[in-house]
GROMACS .gro file of C-alpha atoms in nm:
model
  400
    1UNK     CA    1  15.742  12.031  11.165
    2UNK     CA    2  15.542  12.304  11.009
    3UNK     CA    3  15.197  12.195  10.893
    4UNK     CA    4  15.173  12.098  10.490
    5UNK     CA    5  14.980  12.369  10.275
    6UNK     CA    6  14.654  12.303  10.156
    7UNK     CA    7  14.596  12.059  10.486
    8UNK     CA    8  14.533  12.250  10.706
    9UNK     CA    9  14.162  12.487  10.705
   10UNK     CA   10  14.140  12.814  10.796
   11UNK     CA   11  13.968  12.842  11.215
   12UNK     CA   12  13.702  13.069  11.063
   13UNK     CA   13  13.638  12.911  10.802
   14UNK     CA   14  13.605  12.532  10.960
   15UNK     CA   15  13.398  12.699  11.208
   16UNK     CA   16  13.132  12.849  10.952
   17UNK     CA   17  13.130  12.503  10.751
   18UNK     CA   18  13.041  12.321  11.109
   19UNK     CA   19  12.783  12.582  11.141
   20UNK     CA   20  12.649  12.537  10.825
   21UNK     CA   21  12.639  12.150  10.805
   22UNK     CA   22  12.451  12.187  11.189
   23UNK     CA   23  12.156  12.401  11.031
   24UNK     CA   24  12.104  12.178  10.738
   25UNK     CA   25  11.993  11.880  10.886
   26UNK     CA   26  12.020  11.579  10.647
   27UNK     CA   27  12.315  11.541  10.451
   28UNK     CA   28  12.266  11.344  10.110
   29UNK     CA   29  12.507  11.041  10.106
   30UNK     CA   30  12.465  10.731   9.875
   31UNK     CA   31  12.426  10.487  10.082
   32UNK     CA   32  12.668  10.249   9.900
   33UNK     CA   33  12.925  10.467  10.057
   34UNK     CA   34  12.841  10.521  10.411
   35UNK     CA   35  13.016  10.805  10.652
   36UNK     CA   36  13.334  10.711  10.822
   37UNK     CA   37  13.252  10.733  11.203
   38UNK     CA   38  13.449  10.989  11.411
   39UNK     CA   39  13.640  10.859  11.747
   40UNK     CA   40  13.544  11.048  12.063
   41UNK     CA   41  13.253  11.317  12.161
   42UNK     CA   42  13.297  11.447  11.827
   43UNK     CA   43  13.098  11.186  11.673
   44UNK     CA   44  12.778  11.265  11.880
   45UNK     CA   45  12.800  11.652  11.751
   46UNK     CA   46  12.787  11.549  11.369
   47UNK     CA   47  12.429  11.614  11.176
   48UNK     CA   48  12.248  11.327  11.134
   49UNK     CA   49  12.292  11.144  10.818
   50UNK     CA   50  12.053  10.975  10.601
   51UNK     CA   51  12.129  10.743  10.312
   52UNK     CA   52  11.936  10.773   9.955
   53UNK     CA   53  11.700  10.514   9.873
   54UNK     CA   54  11.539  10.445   9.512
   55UNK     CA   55  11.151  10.439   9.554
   56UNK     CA   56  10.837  10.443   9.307
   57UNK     CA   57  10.536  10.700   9.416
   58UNK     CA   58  10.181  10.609   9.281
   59UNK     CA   59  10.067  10.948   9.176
   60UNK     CA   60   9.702  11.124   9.074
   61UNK     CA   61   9.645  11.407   8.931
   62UNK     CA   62   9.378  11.638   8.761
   63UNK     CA   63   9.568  11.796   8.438
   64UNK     CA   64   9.329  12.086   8.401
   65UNK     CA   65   9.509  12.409   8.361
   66UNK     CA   66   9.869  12.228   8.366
   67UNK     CA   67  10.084  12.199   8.001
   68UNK     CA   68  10.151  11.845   8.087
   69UNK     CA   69  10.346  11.615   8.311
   70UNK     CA   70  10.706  11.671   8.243
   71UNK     CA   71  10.889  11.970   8.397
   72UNK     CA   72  11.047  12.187   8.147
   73UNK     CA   73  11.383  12.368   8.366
   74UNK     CA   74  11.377  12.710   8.326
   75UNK     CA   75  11.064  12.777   8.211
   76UNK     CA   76  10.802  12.954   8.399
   77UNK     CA   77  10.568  13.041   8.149
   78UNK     CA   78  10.408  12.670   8.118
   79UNK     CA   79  10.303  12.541   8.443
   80UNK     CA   80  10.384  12.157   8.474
   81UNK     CA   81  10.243  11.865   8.718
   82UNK     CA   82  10.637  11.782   8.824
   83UNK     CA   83  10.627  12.196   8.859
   84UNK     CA   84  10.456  12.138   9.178
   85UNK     CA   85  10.547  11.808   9.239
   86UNK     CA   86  10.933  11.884   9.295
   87UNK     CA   87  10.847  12.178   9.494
   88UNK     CA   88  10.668  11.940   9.762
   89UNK     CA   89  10.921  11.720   9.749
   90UNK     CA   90  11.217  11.994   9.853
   91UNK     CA   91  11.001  12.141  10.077
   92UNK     CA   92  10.918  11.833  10.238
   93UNK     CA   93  11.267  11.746  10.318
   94UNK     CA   94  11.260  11.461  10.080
   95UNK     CA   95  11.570  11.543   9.858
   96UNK     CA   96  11.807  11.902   9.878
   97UNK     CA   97  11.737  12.241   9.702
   98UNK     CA   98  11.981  12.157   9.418
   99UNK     CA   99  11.784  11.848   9.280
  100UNK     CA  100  11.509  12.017   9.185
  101UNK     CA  101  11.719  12.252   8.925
  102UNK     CA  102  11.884  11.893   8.799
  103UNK     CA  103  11.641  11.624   8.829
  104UNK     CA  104  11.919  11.375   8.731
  105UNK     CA  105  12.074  11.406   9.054
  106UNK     CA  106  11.758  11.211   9.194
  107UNK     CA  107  11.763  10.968   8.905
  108UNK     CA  108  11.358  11.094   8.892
  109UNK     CA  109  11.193  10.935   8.558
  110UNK     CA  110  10.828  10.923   8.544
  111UNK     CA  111  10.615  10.610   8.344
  112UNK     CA  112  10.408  10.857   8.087
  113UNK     CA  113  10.473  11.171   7.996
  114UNK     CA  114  10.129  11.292   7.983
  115UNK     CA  115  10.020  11.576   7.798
  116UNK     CA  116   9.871  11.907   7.797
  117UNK     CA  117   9.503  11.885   8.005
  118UNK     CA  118   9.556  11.501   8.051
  119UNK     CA  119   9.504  11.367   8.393
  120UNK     CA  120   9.608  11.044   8.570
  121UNK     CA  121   9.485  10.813   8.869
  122UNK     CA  122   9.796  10.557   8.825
  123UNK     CA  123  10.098  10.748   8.705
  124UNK     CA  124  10.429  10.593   8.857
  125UNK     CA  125  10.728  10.834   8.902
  126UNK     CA  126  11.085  10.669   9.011
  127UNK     CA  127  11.335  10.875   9.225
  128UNK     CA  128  11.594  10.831   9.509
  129UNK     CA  129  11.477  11.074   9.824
  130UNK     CA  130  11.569  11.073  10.208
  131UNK     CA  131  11.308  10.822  10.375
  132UNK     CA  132  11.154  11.086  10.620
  133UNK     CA  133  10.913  10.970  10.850
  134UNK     CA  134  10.550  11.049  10.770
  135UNK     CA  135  10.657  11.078  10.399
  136UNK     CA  136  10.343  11.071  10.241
  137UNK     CA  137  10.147  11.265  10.423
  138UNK     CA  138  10.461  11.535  10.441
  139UNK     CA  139  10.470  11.535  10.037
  140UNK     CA  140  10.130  11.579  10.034
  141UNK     CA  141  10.061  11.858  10.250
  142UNK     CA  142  10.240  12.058  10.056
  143UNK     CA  143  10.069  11.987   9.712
  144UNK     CA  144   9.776  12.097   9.589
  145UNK     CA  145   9.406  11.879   9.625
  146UNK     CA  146   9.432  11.812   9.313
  147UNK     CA  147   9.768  11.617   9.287
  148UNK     CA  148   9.800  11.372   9.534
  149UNK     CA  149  10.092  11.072   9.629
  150UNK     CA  150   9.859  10.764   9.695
  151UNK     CA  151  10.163  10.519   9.755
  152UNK     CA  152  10.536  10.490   9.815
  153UNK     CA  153  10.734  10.138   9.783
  154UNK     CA  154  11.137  10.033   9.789
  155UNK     CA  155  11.217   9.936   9.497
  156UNK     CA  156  11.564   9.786   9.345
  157UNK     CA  157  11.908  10.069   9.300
  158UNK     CA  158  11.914  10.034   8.913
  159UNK     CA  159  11.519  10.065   8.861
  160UNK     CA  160  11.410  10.291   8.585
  161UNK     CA  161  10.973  10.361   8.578
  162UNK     CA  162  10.999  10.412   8.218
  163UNK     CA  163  11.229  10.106   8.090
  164UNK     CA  164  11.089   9.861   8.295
  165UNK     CA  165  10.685   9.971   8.275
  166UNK     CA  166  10.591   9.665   8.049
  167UNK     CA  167  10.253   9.814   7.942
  168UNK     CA  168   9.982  10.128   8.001
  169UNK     CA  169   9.625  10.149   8.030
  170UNK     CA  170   9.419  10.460   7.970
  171UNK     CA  171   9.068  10.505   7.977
  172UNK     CA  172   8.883  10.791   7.776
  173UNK     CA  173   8.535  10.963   7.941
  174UNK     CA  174   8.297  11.055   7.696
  175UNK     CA  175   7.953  11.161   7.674
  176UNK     CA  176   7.750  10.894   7.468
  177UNK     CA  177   7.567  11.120   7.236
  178UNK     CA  178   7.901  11.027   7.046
  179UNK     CA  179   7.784  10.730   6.928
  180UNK     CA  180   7.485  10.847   6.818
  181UNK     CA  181   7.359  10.830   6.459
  182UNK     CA  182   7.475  11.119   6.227
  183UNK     CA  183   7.108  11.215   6.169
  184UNK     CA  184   7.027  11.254   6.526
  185UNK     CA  185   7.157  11.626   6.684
  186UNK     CA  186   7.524  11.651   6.751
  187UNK     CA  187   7.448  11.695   7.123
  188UNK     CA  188   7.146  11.558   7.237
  189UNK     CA  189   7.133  11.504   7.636
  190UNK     CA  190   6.829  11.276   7.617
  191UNK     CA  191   7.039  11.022   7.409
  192UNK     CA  192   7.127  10.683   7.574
  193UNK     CA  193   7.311  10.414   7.497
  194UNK     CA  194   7.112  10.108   7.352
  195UNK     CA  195   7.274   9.771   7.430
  196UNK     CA  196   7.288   9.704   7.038
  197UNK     CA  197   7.498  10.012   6.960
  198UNK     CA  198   7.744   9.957   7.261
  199UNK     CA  199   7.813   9.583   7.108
  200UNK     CA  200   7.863   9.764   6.830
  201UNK     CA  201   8.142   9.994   6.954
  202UNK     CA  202   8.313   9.720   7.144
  203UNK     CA  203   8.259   9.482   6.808
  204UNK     CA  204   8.488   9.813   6.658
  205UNK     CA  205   8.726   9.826   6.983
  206UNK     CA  206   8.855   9.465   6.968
  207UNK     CA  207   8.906   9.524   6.651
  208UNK     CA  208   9.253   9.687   6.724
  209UNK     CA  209   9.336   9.392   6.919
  210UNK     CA  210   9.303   9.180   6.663
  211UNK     CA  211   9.611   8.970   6.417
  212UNK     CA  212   9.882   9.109   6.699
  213UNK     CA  213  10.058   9.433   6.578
  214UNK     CA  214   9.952   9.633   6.369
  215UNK     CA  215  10.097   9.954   6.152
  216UNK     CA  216   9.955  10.276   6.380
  217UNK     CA  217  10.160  10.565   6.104
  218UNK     CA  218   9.769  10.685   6.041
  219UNK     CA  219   9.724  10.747   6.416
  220UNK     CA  220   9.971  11.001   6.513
  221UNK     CA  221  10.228  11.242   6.272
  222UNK     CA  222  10.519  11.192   6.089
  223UNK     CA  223  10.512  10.837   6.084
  224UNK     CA  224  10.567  10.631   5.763
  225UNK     CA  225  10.383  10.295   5.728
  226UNK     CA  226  10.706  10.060   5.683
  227UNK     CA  227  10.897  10.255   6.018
  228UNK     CA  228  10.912   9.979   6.290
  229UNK     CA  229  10.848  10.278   6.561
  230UNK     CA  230  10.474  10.281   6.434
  231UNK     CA  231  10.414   9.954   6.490
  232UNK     CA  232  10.229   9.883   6.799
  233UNK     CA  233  10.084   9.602   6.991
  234UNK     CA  234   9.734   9.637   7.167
  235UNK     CA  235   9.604   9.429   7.432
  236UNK     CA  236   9.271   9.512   7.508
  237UNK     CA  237   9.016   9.790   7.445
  238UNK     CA  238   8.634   9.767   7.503
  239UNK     CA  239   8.410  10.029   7.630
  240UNK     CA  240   8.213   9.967   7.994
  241UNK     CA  241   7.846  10.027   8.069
  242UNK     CA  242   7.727  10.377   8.023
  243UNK     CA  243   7.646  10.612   8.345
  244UNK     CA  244   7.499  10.921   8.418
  245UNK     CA  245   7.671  11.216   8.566
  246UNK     CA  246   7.451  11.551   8.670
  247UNK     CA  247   7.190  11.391   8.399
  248UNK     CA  248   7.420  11.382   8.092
  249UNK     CA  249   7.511  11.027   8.028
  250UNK     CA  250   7.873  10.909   7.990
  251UNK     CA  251   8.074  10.619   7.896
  252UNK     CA  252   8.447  10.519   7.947
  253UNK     CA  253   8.666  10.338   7.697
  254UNK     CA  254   8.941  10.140   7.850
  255UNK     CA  255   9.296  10.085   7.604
  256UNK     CA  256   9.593   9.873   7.734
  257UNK     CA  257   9.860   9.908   7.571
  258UNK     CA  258  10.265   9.813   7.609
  259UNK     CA  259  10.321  10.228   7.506
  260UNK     CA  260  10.126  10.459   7.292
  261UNK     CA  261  10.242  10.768   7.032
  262UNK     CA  262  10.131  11.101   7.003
  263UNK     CA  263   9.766  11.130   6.934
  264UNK     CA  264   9.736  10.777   6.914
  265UNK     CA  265   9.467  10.707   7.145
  266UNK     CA  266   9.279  11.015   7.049
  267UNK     CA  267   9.255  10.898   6.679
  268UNK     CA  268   9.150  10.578   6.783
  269UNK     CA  269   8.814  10.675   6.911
  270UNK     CA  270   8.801  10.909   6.684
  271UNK     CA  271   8.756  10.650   6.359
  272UNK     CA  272   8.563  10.439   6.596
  273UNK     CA  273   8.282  10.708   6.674
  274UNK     CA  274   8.286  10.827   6.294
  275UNK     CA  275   8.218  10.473   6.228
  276UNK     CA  276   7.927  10.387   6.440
  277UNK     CA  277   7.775  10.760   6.345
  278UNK     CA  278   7.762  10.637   5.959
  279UNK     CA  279   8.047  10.888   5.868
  280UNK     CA  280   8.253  10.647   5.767
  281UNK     CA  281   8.225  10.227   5.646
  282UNK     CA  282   8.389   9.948   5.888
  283UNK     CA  283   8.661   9.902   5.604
  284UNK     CA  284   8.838  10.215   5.710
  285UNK     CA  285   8.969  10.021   5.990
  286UNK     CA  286   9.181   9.738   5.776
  287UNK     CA  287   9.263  10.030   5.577
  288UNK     CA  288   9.464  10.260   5.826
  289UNK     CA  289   9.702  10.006   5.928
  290UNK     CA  290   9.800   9.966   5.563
  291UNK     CA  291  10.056  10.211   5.382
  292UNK     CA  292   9.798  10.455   5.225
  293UNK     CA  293   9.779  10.780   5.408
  294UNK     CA  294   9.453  10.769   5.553
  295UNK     CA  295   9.225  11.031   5.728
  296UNK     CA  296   9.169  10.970   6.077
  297UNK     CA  297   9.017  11.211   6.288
  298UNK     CA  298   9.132  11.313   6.624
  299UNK     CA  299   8.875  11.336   6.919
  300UNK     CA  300   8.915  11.579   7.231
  301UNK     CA  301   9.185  11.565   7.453
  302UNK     CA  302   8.910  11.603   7.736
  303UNK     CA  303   8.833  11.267   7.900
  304UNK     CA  304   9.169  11.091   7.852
  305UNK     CA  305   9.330  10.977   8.158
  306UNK     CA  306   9.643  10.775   8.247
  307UNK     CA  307   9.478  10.473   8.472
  308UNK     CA  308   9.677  10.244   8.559
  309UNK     CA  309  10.073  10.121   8.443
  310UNK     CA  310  10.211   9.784   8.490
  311UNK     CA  311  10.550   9.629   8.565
  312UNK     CA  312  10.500   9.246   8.483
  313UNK     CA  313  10.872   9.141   8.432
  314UNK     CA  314  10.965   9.348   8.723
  315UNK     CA  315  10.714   9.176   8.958
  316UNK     CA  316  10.838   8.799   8.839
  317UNK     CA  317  11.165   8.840   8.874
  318UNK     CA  318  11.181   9.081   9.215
  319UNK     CA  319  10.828   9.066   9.360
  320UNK     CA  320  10.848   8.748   9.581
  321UNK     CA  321  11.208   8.780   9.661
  322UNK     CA  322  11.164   8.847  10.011
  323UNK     CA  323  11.312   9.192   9.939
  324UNK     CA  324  11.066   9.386   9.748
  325UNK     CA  325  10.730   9.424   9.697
  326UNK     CA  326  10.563   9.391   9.415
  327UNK     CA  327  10.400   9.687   9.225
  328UNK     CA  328  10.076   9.613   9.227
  329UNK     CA  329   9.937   9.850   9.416
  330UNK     CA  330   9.637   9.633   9.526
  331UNK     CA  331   9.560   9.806   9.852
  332UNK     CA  332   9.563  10.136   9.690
  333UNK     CA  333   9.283  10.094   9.484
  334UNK     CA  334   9.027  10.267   9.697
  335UNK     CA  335   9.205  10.591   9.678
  336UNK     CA  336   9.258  10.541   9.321
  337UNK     CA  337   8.898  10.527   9.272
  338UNK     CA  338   8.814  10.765   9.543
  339UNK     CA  339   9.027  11.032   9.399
  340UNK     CA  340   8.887  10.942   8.994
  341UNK     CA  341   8.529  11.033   9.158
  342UNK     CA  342   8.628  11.336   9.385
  343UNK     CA  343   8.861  11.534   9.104
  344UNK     CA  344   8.879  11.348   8.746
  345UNK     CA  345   8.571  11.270   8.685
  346UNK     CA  346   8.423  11.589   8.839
  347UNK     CA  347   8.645  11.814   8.602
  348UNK     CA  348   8.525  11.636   8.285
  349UNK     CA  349   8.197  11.645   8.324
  350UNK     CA  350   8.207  11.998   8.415
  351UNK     CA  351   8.443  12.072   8.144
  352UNK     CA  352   8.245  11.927   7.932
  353UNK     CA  353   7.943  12.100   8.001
  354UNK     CA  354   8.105  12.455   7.965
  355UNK     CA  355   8.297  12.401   7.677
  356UNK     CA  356   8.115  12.159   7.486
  357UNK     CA  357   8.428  11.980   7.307
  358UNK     CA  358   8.264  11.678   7.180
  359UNK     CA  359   7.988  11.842   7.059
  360UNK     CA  360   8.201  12.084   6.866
  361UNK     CA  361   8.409  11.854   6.743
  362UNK     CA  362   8.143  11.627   6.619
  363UNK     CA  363   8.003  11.890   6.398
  364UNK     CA  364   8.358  11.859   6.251
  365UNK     CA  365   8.327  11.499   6.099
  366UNK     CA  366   8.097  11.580   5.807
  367UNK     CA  367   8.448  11.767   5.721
  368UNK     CA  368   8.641  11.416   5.694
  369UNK     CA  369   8.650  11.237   5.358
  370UNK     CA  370   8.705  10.894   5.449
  371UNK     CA  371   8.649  10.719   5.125
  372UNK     CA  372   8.956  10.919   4.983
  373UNK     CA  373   9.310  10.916   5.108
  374UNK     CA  374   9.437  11.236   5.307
  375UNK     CA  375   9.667  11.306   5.015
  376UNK     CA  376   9.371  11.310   4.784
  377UNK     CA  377   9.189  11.493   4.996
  378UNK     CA  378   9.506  11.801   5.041
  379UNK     CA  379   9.479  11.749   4.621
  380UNK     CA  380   9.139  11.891   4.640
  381UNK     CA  381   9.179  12.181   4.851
  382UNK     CA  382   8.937  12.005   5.173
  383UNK     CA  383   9.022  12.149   5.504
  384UNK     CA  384   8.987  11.929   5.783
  385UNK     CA  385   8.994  12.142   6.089
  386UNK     CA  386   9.147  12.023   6.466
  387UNK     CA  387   8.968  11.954   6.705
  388UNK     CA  388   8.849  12.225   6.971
  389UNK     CA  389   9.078  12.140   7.316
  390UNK     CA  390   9.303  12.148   7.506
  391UNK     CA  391   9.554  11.900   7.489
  392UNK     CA  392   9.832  11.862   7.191
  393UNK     CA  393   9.818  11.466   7.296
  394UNK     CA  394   9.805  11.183   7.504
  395UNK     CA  395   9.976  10.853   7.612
  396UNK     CA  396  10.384  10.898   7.698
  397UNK     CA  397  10.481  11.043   7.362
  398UNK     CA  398  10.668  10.783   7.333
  399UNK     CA  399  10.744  10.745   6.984
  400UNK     CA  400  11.114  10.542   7.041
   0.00000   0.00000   0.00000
């Protein structure tokens, strides 16, 4: 009986698709659906498959001189961190060619969507990727120093690093001459610190964690005060003990967080320090959660880093189940820290020094009227200039 049309392929044509599947190596197969096994020598000759799994990586980064986390398709004029990220990945062996045009084929979703100059020692991505051997330190050598994968774990087939990241911490790095009275100079490196005045920043600090959620619409744009989306819950902020880095002292302000809007962080130190400079009264802090429009100003985007995110839920419910580990990240820590002192902290304080951000922003506060609303302040013609850097904000952007 003749042969049925469309059955039957072409002798050239099966031989260049054998040829073909022979060079490529892995073939991407879900592994809900595994190959059907061929009878015979044939089977033996077949490229070796390997199924997709859904993993987290723990990633750190430096954000100098990238326009954020978040790859932007198409667009080679704005160099992003999952720019280079995807390009280790492919060339790694990790996932095909073609995933890196459509990231949804990989199911990739990242915790934060960090911004412009904004670094991170904890940022969590989610993907599904062939499990290579010597993953890591594959991924890695093809990345730059600067970006590194500090951890890989298996985590369940439905799992999402944004949806199920139950909170965020970030810690801003700034030089203490912030805090120091209006009268002193604007960027005096023989200022330190005094016990007194870092009580009272941390008297300030807690003061967002206070009476559970609070109305943040004065802390980032386009934000009324009665839209739930502004509302935001706080965990913890204080600031740690101050250091000193190539004789310029520094202190770091830690903010937890279950997500975070535009500029939101960044305004939050920013009323803090006008505060404890004499720029502005304590009352200003009461008063930006209520519905007035109320000037707040926004410090640099220098210093803020992504530190840590955390997946409390997940780790109850799938962490001890025999199955998964929990994402904890424990033994990690030492390269987290390692890598904050070798590239993060490094870049500030150098950054810092050659651009001078704080400082110039600091000479912009006299500019603020914070005994006036912002409307009342547009009213009079006051212009109240942004701030000198180089990020457009922080946190995920989240503003859902």
């Amino acid at each position: 009986l003749p042969t049925m049309a469309g059955k039957e392929m072409h002798p050239a044509r099966a031989s260049h698709q054998q040829d073909r599947k022979a060079r490529g190596g892995w073939i991407w197969e879900d592994a809900q659906y595994p190959p059907k096994r061929l009878r015979g020598s044939e089977d033996e000759e077949r490229p070796r498959k390997l199924p997709k799994r859904k993993i987290v990586l723990l990633m750190a980064y430096s954000g100098k001189g990238y326009h954020g986390m978040q790859r932007n398709v198409g667009s080679s004029q704005f160099k992003t961190i999952e720019d280079d990220l995807v390009s280790a990945l492919v060339q790694a062996g990790c996932i095909p060619e073609n995933h890196g045009e459509d990231m949804r084929k990989m199911s990739f979703q990242r915790c934060a969507r960090t911004d412009k100059g904004v670094s991170a020692a904890g940022q969590v991505v989610s993907l599904k990727v062939w499990l290579i051997d010597d993953i890591l330190d594959k991924i890695n050598s093809h990345l730059p120093s600067h970006i590194r994968i500090l951890g890989l774990k298996r985590v369940t087939g439905g799992f999402n690093s944004k949806n199920k990241c139950d909170a965020r911490t970030y810690l801003y790095m700034l030089p203490t001459f912030a805090f120091a009275h209006k009268d002193r100079d604007v960027q005096d490196e023989t200022y330190r610190l005094s016990p007194e005045t870092l009580r009272l920043v941390n008297r300030l600090l807690s003061c967002y964690c206070h009476k559970g959620t609070h109305s943040f619409h004065n802390f980032t744009s386009q934000k009324g005060p009665r839209e739930p989306s502004a509302r935001r819950y706080i965990l913890d902020m204080y600031c740690e003990e101050p250091f000193l880095r190539e004789g310029l002292e520094f202190a770091v302000i830690k903010v937890k967080g279950q997500s975070f809007m535009m500029h939101q962080i960044r305004k939050m130190v920013g009323l803090v320090v006008a505060i404890v400079k004499g720029y502005a009264p304590e009352s200003v802090l009461e008063r930006s959660w209520g519905e007035e429009k109320v000037d707040v100003p926004k410090a640099p985007g220098l210093g803020l880093v992504l530190e840590r995110v955390h997946f409390e839920k997940y780790n109850q419910r799938f962490g001890g189940d025999g199955l998964h580990e929990p994402l904890d990240w424990a033994q990690e820590e030492g390269k987290v820290a390692a890598f904050k002192e070798q590239h993060i902290y490094p870049t500030i304080v150098s950054t810092e020094r050659d651009e001078r951000s704080m400082a110039q922003w600091l000479s912009t506060l006299p500019v603020h009227d914070f005994s006036a609303t912002a409307l009342a302040a547009a009213r009079t013609g006051t212009k109240v200039p942004s701030p000198l850097d180089g990020s457009e904000g922080d946190g995920d952007g989240n503003t859902d």
